[in-house]
Amino acid sequence: MTDSRPVLTMTGISKSFPGVRALHNVDFRLFPGEVHALMGENGAGKSTLIKVLTGVYGIDEGTITLGEEQVAFNGPMQASAAGVSTVYQEVNLCPNLSVAENIFIGREPRRFGAVRWGEVRRRARQLLARLDLDIDVTAPVASYSLAVQQMVAIARAIDVQARVLILDEPTSSLDAGEVEQLFRIMRQLRDEGIAILFVTHFLDQVYGMADRITVLRNGTLVGEYPTAELPQLALVEKMIGKELDVLEGIEEHSRRDLAALEGGTPFMEVSQLGRKGAVAPFSLTIHAGEVVGLAGLLGSGRTEVARLFFGADRADRGEVAVSGKPGGLRNPVQAIERGIGFCSENRRAEGIIPDLTVRENMILAMQASRGWLRPIPRRRQDELVEQYIKALSIRPANPDVPVRNLSGGNQQKVLLARWLITEPRLLILDEPTRGIDVGAKAEIQKLVVQLSDGGMAVLFISAELEEVLRLSHKVAVMRDREMVAQLNNDDTVNADRVMQTIASGSQREEADK
Amino acid sequence: MNNAKDRYRTILGHRLFWPVAVLVVMLLANTIYRPGFLSIEVNNGHLYGTPIDILRLSAPLILVALGMTLVISTGGIDLSVGSTCAISGAIACLYISQAPDQNNLVTVFTALAMALGVALVLGAWNGVLVSVIGIQPIIATLILMVAGRGLAQLVAEGQIITINSGPFRAIGLGHFLTLPLAIFIALGAALLVAALTRRTALGMIVESVGGNREASRLAGIRSARIVFLVYVVSAACAAVAGFMMTANVSSADGNNTGLWVELDAILAVVIGGTSLAGGRFYLSGSILGALIIQTLTTTVYAMNISPQTALLFKAVVVIAVCLIQAPAFRAKFRRRGRGTPPPATPSPQQQKQEVPA
């Protein structure tokens, strides 16, 4: 906002995919030295706009002007050479290459054609030092956590003499401390005159960082606003395009009496279940109609617990009983037979089958449990798919589009549908709302409440404490790969108390039994 | 509903458009060069002519390509099919050659059953290496590709087994309803594989495993089993192809039966539009690919291209076919050719073509 001339102008941008109109006549401006938030629901076209800008996709219509000249990049490489660098929502690094190699891939410093590896490592260390990250730059990227990988991606982006830095959901896998660290870097870069395009679903972060906001909805431009002049509620309304009663509706859902639930027969009981190197032995009981929240920091073992519950990993100790019947969960097939469903947190690697259509992705689990010899009749498929596309308001509402053409949030809903179709008795949701906008988040939360009211047990995992507390009857707290407490979610439990438990780990409460 | 069906048809037509075009161009070129190329004559109640020959000779390749399509769809590859052809052919010929009456139908069918059984075991071996032990498919099947030639030699004791069996010979050269029997066998196998994959949910499950193996496992698919199965199917297809190859010449040569057929089959699959990375597969495309390759081979002979340059000629045509089909290449070509920005409102048809698959 210091300069009156935009560094980047996009005018009348349109882009379609088969069966999906992703962007329609969108304008966008970016000034030097500002942080500009791009907001919108899932499928609003945020990621597409960024990919069009960096040349990942060609444009159907419209022009892009960088500085004084009109540009049309034919790939991210060319874009970053021109000063437009991107860090994508899903970390795009080569996991088998070292940190240093990843940072300099494609633009290694050379002498007589040979890569100067010493220089590569030295400069990588320097760059990471700027981000306050002290790690071994020769170790493969895969050996670090997602958060560190994200930082490496950012380091790569800022090393190029960037005029425009695009951060697409950079914070969705970072914890609070790391987010603060990232913001410090963002402010530093902004003060250096770099224009930062920032996409996030966390409203607090938008109001903490952004100078201006551009809102997209359904692939069209809603408007561009200075942050100070757009109250939070107004922003959300502009994103969703309707009054915000959804969110308030679930604020206080009638929490069923825990005692009544616990009085019923337990659906699943595990005792001293554990897996070496993944999670210490724990015991947990889930009753029909009960929502058990799993709270804890990133890497505290939440996902590991979920995977043991589903048989995705094999437990090396402990007992499991489902509906009173003991028996090991050796693989997902057995878990599904017992009425358990599992939405992985890692949508791309463990969830969607990108080539298959929305329909096929939805019916996959049901088909798998029927066996390949008994295909689901087409009419039944149509019924189911139509029902869930409507119930979860999946966009586009076309079952025959390849699922990779859908936005992240809609892919998440397709996965939810995949499991709901199997009518599970226990649904394990690992970070179902990560990287998802407010509207869809509220819908998913509401769904969890409905499902549990209908008698389904839910194991709900989320990094957002508020969400866990809002939905759960019981909260299990994870810390350092150990279940340190189980709290009945009554009036005495609040975010502070859970946070203290996470922090101290000393407050062991066996709510269950 | 109708609209969706129409669209499906357009996409389908679009996908096979280039392979068909290439095939037509090749046939046309041949006809111009030698006007009698497409003529078919009736002789002895059988049809004869170059087109019929192409169909007959492409039958083994079609069979191998069918199995290969499924394997490639799971993200794998089967290099051992040529060796499997040789082994199954050798076993069948060996058994028949040692029988007192080589024309006995029971003898021939026993021979076929034995050879097929051995092929299934070989397929299971590949399947176990890939799905249970987890060796990369290209390495796992390379083992049998190399060792298999030795096995075939061993079966034949280093000799070329020559037989004189009418029923066996019929697999390669016999006729049925005026057409070569081999065409019907290939067609039957194609229909069988199509029914097996598209009338059941197997096709979708194979594509799912090829598209994302871990996600498929977490959705309750026994991925390892599916992977195992496709290698067995591939070996079975190769065995039948091996019967045809040996029946064509009434002899089994462990060294040369089905030599390099794996490469032609992979090529046919790729020309047919199935990605080597796994995922979606197209049986009709693979069959078309096999026809293209056989037409090309016949063309090389028909045009008297010297054997020294024949392989180079084939390579050039194949590269051209693959490039024409690649959406990225076409897009690049179009952009350069036009030199102007795309029209203001592209029709839906154009949008479909321009998005990379």
PDB file of N, CA, C and O in Angstrom, chain B residues 8 11-23 58 61-70 72 190 193-194 197-198 207 264-275 280-295 321-322 325:
ATOM      1  N   TYR B   8     -20.328 -38.443 -22.699  1.00  0.00           N
ATOM      2  CA  TYR B   8     -19.490 -39.621 -22.517  1.00  0.00           C
ATOM      3  C   TYR B   8     -19.038 -40.149 -23.863  1.00  0.00           C
ATOM      4  O   TYR B   8     -17.874 -40.456 -24.079  1.00  0.00           O
ATOM      5  N   ILE B  11     -16.390 -37.898 -25.472  1.00  0.00           N
ATOM      6  CA  ILE B  11     -15.066 -38.101 -24.884  1.00  0.00           C
ATOM      7  C   ILE B  11     -14.477 -39.412 -25.395  1.00  0.00           C
ATOM      8  O   ILE B  11     -13.313 -39.482 -25.783  1.00  0.00           O
ATOM      9  N   LEU B  12     -15.320 -40.435 -25.432  1.00  0.00           N
ATOM     10  CA  LEU B  12     -14.859 -41.744 -25.889  1.00  0.00           C
ATOM     11  C   LEU B  12     -14.358 -41.640 -27.327  1.00  0.00           C
ATOM     12  O   LEU B  12     -13.285 -42.130 -27.662  1.00  0.00           O
ATOM     13  N   GLY B  13     -15.146 -40.985 -28.154  1.00  0.00           N
ATOM     14  CA  GLY B  13     -14.762 -40.826 -29.553  1.00  0.00           C
ATOM     15  C   GLY B  13     -13.452 -40.070 -29.641  1.00  0.00           C
ATOM     16  O   GLY B  13     -12.556 -40.433 -30.396  1.00  0.00           O
ATOM     17  N   HIS B  14     -13.343 -39.052 -28.811  1.00  0.00           N
ATOM     18  CA  HIS B  14     -12.158 -38.221 -28.839  1.00  0.00           C
ATOM     19  C   HIS B  14     -10.911 -39.026 -28.459  1.00  0.00           C
ATOM     20  O   HIS B  14      -9.873 -38.914 -29.061  1.00  0.00           O
ATOM     21  N   ARG B  15     -11.057 -39.877 -27.466  1.00  0.00           N
ATOM     22  CA  ARG B  15      -9.906 -40.618 -26.959  1.00  0.00           C
ATOM     23  C   ARG B  15      -9.330 -41.570 -28.006  1.00  0.00           C
ATOM     24  O   ARG B  15      -8.130 -41.731 -28.129  1.00  0.00           O
ATOM     25  N   LEU B  16     -10.226 -42.193 -28.754  1.00  0.00           N
ATOM     26  CA  LEU B  16      -9.743 -43.153 -29.753  1.00  0.00           C
ATOM     27  C   LEU B  16      -9.532 -42.517 -31.118  1.00  0.00           C
ATOM     28  O   LEU B  16      -9.160 -43.185 -32.061  1.00  0.00           O
ATOM     29  N   PHE B  17      -9.796 -41.223 -31.203  1.00  0.00           N
ATOM     30  CA  PHE B  17      -9.754 -40.577 -32.503  1.00  0.00           C
ATOM     31  C   PHE B  17      -8.384 -40.688 -33.165  1.00  0.00           C
ATOM     32  O   PHE B  17      -8.270 -41.119 -34.307  1.00  0.00           O
ATOM     33  N   TRP B  18      -7.346 -40.354 -32.459  1.00  0.00           N
ATOM     34  CA  TRP B  18      -6.014 -40.328 -33.062  1.00  0.00           C
ATOM     35  C   TRP B  18      -5.511 -41.711 -33.451  1.00  0.00           C
ATOM     36  O   TRP B  18      -5.031 -41.884 -34.571  1.00  0.00           O
ATOM     37  N   PRO B  19      -5.619 -42.713 -32.582  1.00  0.00           N
ATOM     38  CA  PRO B  19      -5.209 -44.049 -33.009  1.00  0.00           C
ATOM     39  C   PRO B  19      -5.959 -44.504 -34.267  1.00  0.00           C
ATOM     40  O   PRO B  19      -5.349 -45.041 -35.197  1.00  0.00           O
ATOM     41  N   VAL B  20      -7.252 -44.247 -34.309  1.00  0.00           N
ATOM     42  CA  VAL B  20      -8.020 -44.649 -35.493  1.00  0.00           C
ATOM     43  C   VAL B  20      -7.515 -43.901 -36.718  1.00  0.00           C
ATOM     44  O   VAL B  20      -7.298 -44.489 -37.782  1.00  0.00           O
ATOM     45  N   ALA B  21      -7.277 -42.616 -36.546  1.00  0.00           N
ATOM     46  CA  ALA B  21      -6.801 -41.799 -37.661  1.00  0.00           C
ATOM     47  C   ALA B  21      -5.483 -42.346 -38.196  1.00  0.00           C
ATOM     48  O   ALA B  21      -5.285 -42.470 -39.407  1.00  0.00           O
ATOM     49  N   VAL B  22      -4.593 -42.690 -37.275  1.00  0.00           N
ATOM     50  CA  VAL B  22      -3.288 -43.214 -37.698  1.00  0.00           C
ATOM     51  C   VAL B  22      -3.466 -44.508 -38.488  1.00  0.00           C
ATOM     52  O   VAL B  22      -2.845 -44.712 -39.533  1.00  0.00           O
ATOM     53  N   LEU B  23      -4.342 -45.366 -37.982  1.00  0.00           N
ATOM     54  CA  LEU B  23      -4.587 -46.643 -38.645  1.00  0.00           C
ATOM     55  C   LEU B  23      -5.116 -46.404 -40.064  1.00  0.00           C
ATOM     56  O   LEU B  23      -4.647 -47.001 -41.038  1.00  0.00           O
ATOM     57  N   SER B  58      -2.228 -60.148 -35.923  1.00  0.00           N
ATOM     58  CA  SER B  58      -2.244 -59.300 -34.722  1.00  0.00           C
ATOM     59  C   SER B  58      -2.905 -60.005 -33.543  1.00  0.00           C
ATOM     60  O   SER B  58      -2.837 -59.508 -32.411  1.00  0.00           O
ATOM     61  N   LEU B  61      -0.694 -60.607 -30.474  1.00  0.00           N
ATOM     62  CA  LEU B  61      -0.333 -59.339 -29.842  1.00  0.00           C
ATOM     63  C   LEU B  61      -1.521 -58.759 -29.080  1.00  0.00           C
ATOM     64  O   LEU B  61      -1.370 -58.210 -27.982  1.00  0.00           O
ATOM     65  N   ILE B  62      -2.707 -58.900 -29.658  1.00  0.00           N
ATOM     66  CA  ILE B  62      -3.911 -58.418 -28.971  1.00  0.00           C
ATOM     67  C   ILE B  62      -4.054 -59.124 -27.627  1.00  0.00           C
ATOM     68  O   ILE B  62      -4.293 -58.502 -26.595  1.00  0.00           O
ATOM     69  N   LEU B  63      -3.850 -60.453 -27.652  1.00  0.00           N
ATOM     70  CA  LEU B  63      -3.976 -61.217 -26.410  1.00  0.00           C
ATOM     71  C   LEU B  63      -2.996 -60.726 -25.351  1.00  0.00           C
ATOM     72  O   LEU B  63      -3.371 -60.452 -24.204  1.00  0.00           O
ATOM     73  N   VAL B  64      -1.731 -60.605 -25.756  1.00  0.00           N
ATOM     74  CA  VAL B  64      -0.721 -60.164 -24.791  1.00  0.00           C
ATOM     75  C   VAL B  64      -1.043 -58.758 -24.296  1.00  0.00           C
ATOM     76  O   VAL B  64      -0.922 -58.451 -23.103  1.00  0.00           O
ATOM     77  N   ALA B  65      -1.508 -57.901 -25.215  1.00  0.00           N
ATOM     78  CA  ALA B  65      -1.799 -56.515 -24.848  1.00  0.00           C
ATOM     79  C   ALA B  65      -2.959 -56.424 -23.861  1.00  0.00           C
ATOM     80  O   ALA B  65      -2.983 -55.547 -22.997  1.00  0.00           O
ATOM     81  N   LEU B  66      -3.907 -57.342 -23.962  1.00  0.00           N
ATOM     82  CA  LEU B  66      -5.043 -57.327 -23.028  1.00  0.00           C
ATOM     83  C   LEU B  66      -4.552 -57.503 -21.596  1.00  0.00           C
ATOM     84  O   LEU B  66      -4.901 -56.739 -20.697  1.00  0.00           O
ATOM     85  N   GLY B  67      -3.732 -58.539 -21.403  1.00  0.00           N
ATOM     86  CA  GLY B  67      -3.192 -58.777 -20.063  1.00  0.00           C
ATOM     87  C   GLY B  67      -2.311 -57.626 -19.621  1.00  0.00           C
ATOM     88  O   GLY B  67      -2.383 -57.173 -18.473  1.00  0.00           O
ATOM     89  N   MET B  68      -1.510 -57.140 -20.565  1.00  0.00           N
ATOM     90  CA  MET B  68      -0.586 -56.052 -20.239  1.00  0.00           C
ATOM     91  C   MET B  68      -1.351 -54.803 -19.814  1.00  0.00           C
ATOM     92  O   MET B  68      -0.917 -54.058 -18.945  1.00  0.00           O
ATOM     93  N   THR B  69      -2.514 -54.582 -20.428  1.00  0.00           N
ATOM     94  CA  THR B  69      -3.317 -53.402 -20.085  1.00  0.00           C
ATOM     95  C   THR B  69      -3.677 -53.410 -18.603  1.00  0.00           C
ATOM     96  O   THR B  69      -3.542 -52.403 -17.908  1.00  0.00           O
ATOM     97  N   LEU B  70      -4.112 -54.575 -18.120  1.00  0.00           N
ATOM     98  CA  LEU B  70      -4.496 -54.655 -16.713  1.00  0.00           C
ATOM     99  C   LEU B  70      -3.284 -54.445 -15.814  1.00  0.00           C
ATOM    100  O   LEU B  70      -3.354 -53.746 -14.802  1.00  0.00           O
ATOM    101  N   ILE B  72      -0.518 -52.815 -16.469  1.00  0.00           N
ATOM    102  CA  ILE B  72      -0.090 -51.416 -16.514  1.00  0.00           C
ATOM    103  C   ILE B  72      -1.067 -50.528 -15.755  1.00  0.00           C
ATOM    104  O   ILE B  72      -0.681 -49.567 -15.106  1.00  0.00           O
ATOM    105  N   ALA B 190     -10.859 -60.938 -25.700  1.00  0.00           N
ATOM    106  CA  ALA B 190     -11.130 -59.523 -25.439  1.00  0.00           C
ATOM    107  C   ALA B 190     -12.483 -59.361 -24.754  1.00  0.00           C
ATOM    108  O   ALA B 190     -12.613 -58.628 -23.767  1.00  0.00           O
ATOM    109  N   VAL B 193     -12.207 -60.621 -21.118  1.00  0.00           N
ATOM    110  CA  VAL B 193     -11.533 -59.677 -20.217  1.00  0.00           C
ATOM    111  C   VAL B 193     -12.423 -58.455 -19.981  1.00  0.00           C
ATOM    112  O   VAL B 193     -12.537 -57.953 -18.861  1.00  0.00           O
ATOM    113  N   ALA B 194     -13.086 -58.000 -21.048  1.00  0.00           N
ATOM    114  CA  ALA B 194     -13.968 -56.845 -20.901  1.00  0.00           C
ATOM    115  C   ALA B 194     -15.102 -57.158 -19.932  1.00  0.00           C
ATOM    116  O   ALA B 194     -15.429 -56.357 -19.056  1.00  0.00           O
ATOM    117  N   THR B 197     -13.867 -57.312 -16.365  1.00  0.00           N
ATOM    118  CA  THR B 197     -13.521 -56.053 -15.715  1.00  0.00           C
ATOM    119  C   THR B 197     -14.660 -55.049 -15.693  1.00  0.00           C
ATOM    120  O   THR B 197     -14.813 -54.314 -14.733  1.00  0.00           O
ATOM    121  N   ARG B 198     -15.464 -55.023 -16.755  1.00  0.00           N
ATOM    122  CA  ARG B 198     -16.458 -53.956 -16.828  1.00  0.00           C
ATOM    123  C   ARG B 198     -17.860 -54.379 -16.409  1.00  0.00           C
ATOM    124  O   ARG B 198     -18.676 -53.543 -16.065  1.00  0.00           O
ATOM    125  N   GLU B 207      -8.358 -49.966 -11.409  1.00  0.00           N
ATOM    126  CA  GLU B 207      -8.008 -48.572 -11.664  1.00  0.00           C
ATOM    127  C   GLU B 207      -7.754 -47.817 -10.371  1.00  0.00           C
ATOM    128  O   GLU B 207      -6.892 -46.949 -10.292  1.00  0.00           O
ATOM    129  N   ASP B 264       6.231 -54.738 -27.884  1.00  0.00           N
ATOM    130  CA  ASP B 264       5.108 -54.386 -28.757  1.00  0.00           C
ATOM    131  C   ASP B 264       3.826 -54.225 -27.951  1.00  0.00           C
ATOM    132  O   ASP B 264       3.023 -53.325 -28.210  1.00  0.00           O
ATOM    133  N   ALA B 265       3.651 -55.116 -26.965  1.00  0.00           N
ATOM    134  CA  ALA B 265       2.419 -55.059 -26.166  1.00  0.00           C
ATOM    135  C   ALA B 265       2.373 -53.779 -25.342  1.00  0.00           C
ATOM    136  O   ALA B 265       1.337 -53.113 -25.276  1.00  0.00           O
ATOM    137  N   ILE B 266       3.494 -53.432 -24.730  1.00  0.00           N
ATOM    138  CA  ILE B 266       3.527 -52.196 -23.939  1.00  0.00           C
ATOM    139  C   ILE B 266       3.202 -51.015 -24.847  1.00  0.00           C
ATOM    140  O   ILE B 266       2.419 -50.129 -24.503  1.00  0.00           O
ATOM    141  N   LEU B 267       3.792 -51.030 -26.030  1.00  0.00           N
ATOM    142  CA  LEU B 267       3.550 -49.973 -27.004  1.00  0.00           C
ATOM    143  C   LEU B 267       2.065 -49.890 -27.365  1.00  0.00           C
ATOM    144  O   LEU B 267       1.474 -48.808 -27.422  1.00  0.00           O
ATOM    145  N   ALA B 268       1.473 -51.076 -27.607  1.00  0.00           N
ATOM    146  CA  ALA B 268       0.052 -51.106 -27.972  1.00  0.00           C
ATOM    147  C   ALA B 268      -0.790 -50.485 -26.865  1.00  0.00           C
ATOM    148  O   ALA B 268      -1.710 -49.705 -27.118  1.00  0.00           O
ATOM    149  N   VAL B 269      -0.464 -50.819 -25.616  1.00  0.00           N
ATOM    150  CA  VAL B 269      -1.222 -50.299 -24.483  1.00  0.00           C
ATOM    151  C   VAL B 269      -1.093 -48.778 -24.407  1.00  0.00           C
ATOM    152  O   VAL B 269      -2.063 -48.064 -24.188  1.00  0.00           O
ATOM    153  N   VAL B 270       0.133 -48.311 -24.599  1.00  0.00           N
ATOM    154  CA  VAL B 270       0.364 -46.869 -24.503  1.00  0.00           C
ATOM    155  C   VAL B 270      -0.336 -46.133 -25.644  1.00  0.00           C
ATOM    156  O   VAL B 270      -0.977 -45.102 -25.433  1.00  0.00           O
ATOM    157  N   ILE B 271      -0.231 -46.689 -26.842  1.00  0.00           N
ATOM    158  CA  ILE B 271      -0.930 -46.071 -27.971  1.00  0.00           C
ATOM    159  C   ILE B 271      -2.424 -46.025 -27.685  1.00  0.00           C
ATOM    160  O   ILE B 271      -3.117 -45.081 -28.038  1.00  0.00           O
ATOM    161  N   GLY B 272      -2.914 -47.051 -26.992  1.00  0.00           N
ATOM    162  CA  GLY B 272      -4.342 -47.132 -26.688  1.00  0.00           C
ATOM    163  C   GLY B 272      -4.802 -46.159 -25.628  1.00  0.00           C
ATOM    164  O   GLY B 272      -5.987 -46.082 -25.335  1.00  0.00           O
ATOM    165  N   GLY B 273      -3.878 -45.436 -25.010  1.00  0.00           N
ATOM    166  CA  GLY B 273      -4.289 -44.387 -24.094  1.00  0.00           C
ATOM    167  C   GLY B 273      -4.181 -44.715 -22.617  1.00  0.00           C
ATOM    168  O   GLY B 273      -4.518 -43.899 -21.771  1.00  0.00           O
ATOM    169  N   THR B 274      -3.730 -45.921 -22.275  1.00  0.00           N
ATOM    170  CA  THR B 274      -3.551 -46.245 -20.859  1.00  0.00           C
ATOM    171  C   THR B 274      -2.207 -45.690 -20.397  1.00  0.00           C
ATOM    172  O   THR B 274      -1.201 -45.873 -21.072  1.00  0.00           O
ATOM    173  N   SER B 275      -2.235 -45.003 -19.259  1.00  0.00           N
ATOM    174  CA  SER B 275      -1.007 -44.370 -18.783  1.00  0.00           C
ATOM    175  C   SER B 275      -0.094 -45.378 -18.113  1.00  0.00           C
ATOM    176  O   SER B 275      -0.549 -46.230 -17.358  1.00  0.00           O
ATOM    177  N   ARG B 280      -6.595 -45.275 -15.062  1.00  0.00           N
ATOM    178  CA  ARG B 280      -7.554 -45.652 -16.097  1.00  0.00           C
ATOM    179  C   ARG B 280      -6.963 -46.569 -17.160  1.00  0.00           C
ATOM    180  O   ARG B 280      -5.850 -46.353 -17.614  1.00  0.00           O
ATOM    181  N   PHE B 281      -7.716 -47.610 -17.554  1.00  0.00           N
ATOM    182  CA  PHE B 281      -7.247 -48.426 -18.674  1.00  0.00           C
ATOM    183  C   PHE B 281      -8.324 -48.526 -19.743  1.00  0.00           C
ATOM    184  O   PHE B 281      -9.505 -48.351 -19.474  1.00  0.00           O
ATOM    185  N   TYR B 282      -7.862 -48.761 -20.972  1.00  0.00           N
ATOM    186  CA  TYR B 282      -8.770 -48.795 -22.118  1.00  0.00           C
ATOM    187  C   TYR B 282      -8.474 -50.026 -22.950  1.00  0.00           C
ATOM    188  O   TYR B 282      -7.499 -50.046 -23.706  1.00  0.00           O
ATOM    189  N   LEU B 283      -9.290 -51.058 -22.819  1.00  0.00           N
ATOM    190  CA  LEU B 283      -9.058 -52.292 -23.559  1.00  0.00           C
ATOM    191  C   LEU B 283      -9.179 -52.067 -25.055  1.00  0.00           C
ATOM    192  O   LEU B 283      -8.362 -52.539 -25.847  1.00  0.00           O
ATOM    193  N   SER B 284     -10.217 -51.303 -25.452  1.00  0.00           N
ATOM    194  CA  SER B 284     -10.419 -51.074 -26.887  1.00  0.00           C
ATOM    195  C   SER B 284      -9.216 -50.344 -27.464  1.00  0.00           C
ATOM    196  O   SER B 284      -8.777 -50.630 -28.584  1.00  0.00           O
ATOM    197  N   GLY B 285      -8.656 -49.420 -26.706  1.00  0.00           N
ATOM    198  CA  GLY B 285      -7.476 -48.697 -27.167  1.00  0.00           C
ATOM    199  C   GLY B 285      -6.299 -49.626 -27.382  1.00  0.00           C
ATOM    200  O   GLY B 285      -5.581 -49.531 -28.375  1.00  0.00           O
ATOM    201  N   SER B 286      -6.110 -50.561 -26.438  1.00  0.00           N
ATOM    202  CA  SER B 286      -4.985 -51.485 -26.554  1.00  0.00           C
ATOM    203  C   SER B 286      -5.132 -52.365 -27.792  1.00  0.00           C
ATOM    204  O   SER B 286      -4.152 -52.651 -28.479  1.00  0.00           O
ATOM    205  N   ILE B 287      -6.358 -52.807 -28.060  1.00  0.00           N
ATOM    206  CA  ILE B 287      -6.589 -53.637 -29.244  1.00  0.00           C
ATOM    207  C   ILE B 287      -6.256 -52.850 -30.504  1.00  0.00           C
ATOM    208  O   ILE B 287      -5.570 -53.336 -31.403  1.00  0.00           O
ATOM    209  N   LEU B 288      -6.711 -51.611 -30.522  1.00  0.00           N
ATOM    210  CA  LEU B 288      -6.410 -50.737 -31.650  1.00  0.00           C
ATOM    211  C   LEU B 288      -4.902 -50.548 -31.785  1.00  0.00           C
ATOM    212  O   LEU B 288      -4.348 -50.570 -32.893  1.00  0.00           O
ATOM    213  N   GLY B 289      -4.252 -50.379 -30.660  1.00  0.00           N
ATOM    214  CA  GLY B 289      -2.796 -50.219 -30.673  1.00  0.00           C
ATOM    215  C   GLY B 289      -2.118 -51.431 -31.284  1.00  0.00           C
ATOM    216  O   GLY B 289      -1.191 -51.307 -32.094  1.00  0.00           O
ATOM    217  N   ALA B 290      -2.605 -52.631 -30.902  1.00  0.00           N
ATOM    218  CA  ALA B 290      -2.024 -53.857 -31.447  1.00  0.00           C
ATOM    219  C   ALA B 290      -2.229 -53.910 -32.956  1.00  0.00           C
ATOM    220  O   ALA B 290      -1.319 -54.279 -33.710  1.00  0.00           O
ATOM    221  N   LEU B 291      -3.412 -53.495 -33.404  1.00  0.00           N
ATOM    222  CA  LEU B 291      -3.677 -53.485 -34.850  1.00  0.00           C
ATOM    223  C   LEU B 291      -2.743 -52.508 -35.563  1.00  0.00           C
ATOM    224  O   LEU B 291      -2.225 -52.794 -36.646  1.00  0.00           O
ATOM    225  N   ILE B 292      -2.531 -51.368 -34.955  1.00  0.00           N
ATOM    226  CA  ILE B 292      -1.638 -50.376 -35.566  1.00  0.00           C
ATOM    227  C   ILE B 292      -0.240 -50.962 -35.726  1.00  0.00           C
ATOM    228  O   ILE B 292       0.388 -50.851 -36.782  1.00  0.00           O
ATOM    229  N   ILE B 293       0.236 -51.616 -34.667  1.00  0.00           N
ATOM    230  CA  ILE B 293       1.596 -52.146 -34.729  1.00  0.00           C
ATOM    231  C   ILE B 293       1.709 -53.241 -35.790  1.00  0.00           C
ATOM    232  O   ILE B 293       2.666 -53.279 -36.567  1.00  0.00           O
ATOM    233  N   GLN B 294       0.701 -54.103 -35.859  1.00  0.00           N
ATOM    234  CA  GLN B 294       0.758 -55.159 -36.860  1.00  0.00           C
ATOM    235  C   GLN B 294       0.655 -54.589 -38.276  1.00  0.00           C
ATOM    236  O   GLN B 294       1.365 -55.030 -39.185  1.00  0.00           O
ATOM    237  N   THR B 295      -0.208 -53.583 -38.455  1.00  0.00           N
ATOM    238  CA  THR B 295      -0.326 -52.945 -39.763  1.00  0.00           C
ATOM    239  C   THR B 295       1.015 -52.351 -40.179  1.00  0.00           C
ATOM    240  O   THR B 295       1.438 -52.441 -41.334  1.00  0.00           O
ATOM    241  N   VAL B 321       3.037 -41.342 -33.517  1.00  0.00           N
ATOM    242  CA  VAL B 321       1.725 -41.663 -32.944  1.00  0.00           C
ATOM    243  C   VAL B 321       1.641 -41.171 -31.507  1.00  0.00           C
ATOM    244  O   VAL B 321       0.671 -40.535 -31.084  1.00  0.00           O
ATOM    245  N   CYS B 322       2.687 -41.462 -30.733  1.00  0.00           N
ATOM    246  CA  CYS B 322       2.671 -41.070 -29.319  1.00  0.00           C
ATOM    247  C   CYS B 322       2.615 -39.552 -29.184  1.00  0.00           C
ATOM    248  O   CYS B 322       1.899 -39.015 -28.345  1.00  0.00           O
ATOM    249  N   GLN B 325      -0.740 -38.031 -29.929  1.00  0.00           N
ATOM    250  CA  GLN B 325      -1.726 -38.293 -28.885  1.00  0.00           C
ATOM    251  C   GLN B 325      -1.523 -37.461 -27.635  1.00  0.00           C
ATOM    252  O   GLN B 325      -2.437 -37.263 -26.862  1.00  0.00           O
TER     253      GLN B 325
END
